[in-house]
Amino acid sequence: MARMPLISGNWKMHHNHFDAIALVQKLGYVLGKDDLEAVEVSVHPPFTDLRSVQTVLESDKIGIALGAQNCHWEEKGAFTGEVAPPMLAKLNVRYVIVGHSERRELFGETDDDVNRKVKAVLKAGMTTILCCGETLEEREAGGTDAKVTGQVLAGLDGLKADVVGGLVIAYEPIWAIGTGRTASAEDAQAVCGLLRRTVAGKWGAAAAESVRIQYGGSVKGDNAPALMACPDIDGALVGGAALEAESFAAIVQFRLAAPQG
Ligand code: 13P
């Protein structure tokens, strides 16, 4: 069975709740019913915007899934400044990004933290987008494969095959994030193919066949068609280009453009 592509907009620390409302209303206008039937779309605003975005998506019946960028692994407690997975689930959040390289690099998240977060998100009834990716130094030293497979095996450790089959993994080479430097479709496919084989080796063929693998790192409307044409790439995790409706819609509508190169 073909995997439904998932295009996700990670807004990072951009847009207050007024900007967020305007952006999702515009997305609801520029993305037609056909677009949202062919491709699943999620938006991941900052926490302070979630309730506003939820209200617009639900009241205007916009077929875009609500996502979050992070969460804590505990359900509640004395964890000042943190947000618990059940709080996100209560807002009808469907996807939670876990282990983004910015969380790992800037906030010291370890593979163990990531694994706890993955389990907590699943326990609360949501789905994870588990991120992995190598630095430029690691790539140049030939360490890409070990880094990304290590992050995925550690992040999903202890999960059953049927659960893994329903998840999303995002391959985001750190050197391609926010730099305008995209991995070539060949390089992105090579790593995403490796990740699928890694899932097959640990959780079996059925899980590998159904798990969705996104590419992220300077995805734009013009490079999306070639990336999306790769057999093991099932969508995109988009940063900068997700901050405006036109540039995000151009990625969601990748089928309308002819692949380049
Ligand atoms: P850019 O699309 O801005 O490179 O960001 C990618 C990313 O980090 C998405 O999570």
Coordinates of C-alpha atoms in Angstrom, one line a residue, residues 47 70-87 116-117:
F47 CA 3.0 26.3 22.3
N70 CA 8.5 19.4 21.6
C71 CA 7.1 18.2 25.0
H72 CA 8.3 16.8 28.3
W73 CA 8.1 13.1 29.1
E74 CA 6.3 13.4 32.4
E75 CA 2.5 13.6 32.5
K76 CA 2.5 16.3 35.1
G77 CA 4.5 17.6 38.1
A78 CA 7.0 20.2 39.3
F79 CA 8.8 20.8 35.9
T80 CA 8.7 24.6 35.6
G81 CA 8.4 25.7 32.0
E82 CA 7.6 22.3 30.5
V83 CA 4.5 21.1 28.7
A84 CA 3.1 17.6 29.2
P85 CA 2.0 15.3 26.3
P86 CA -1.6 15.0 27.7
M87 CA -2.0 18.8 27.5
R116 CA 11.4 8.9 26.9
K117 CA 9.6 11.7 25.0

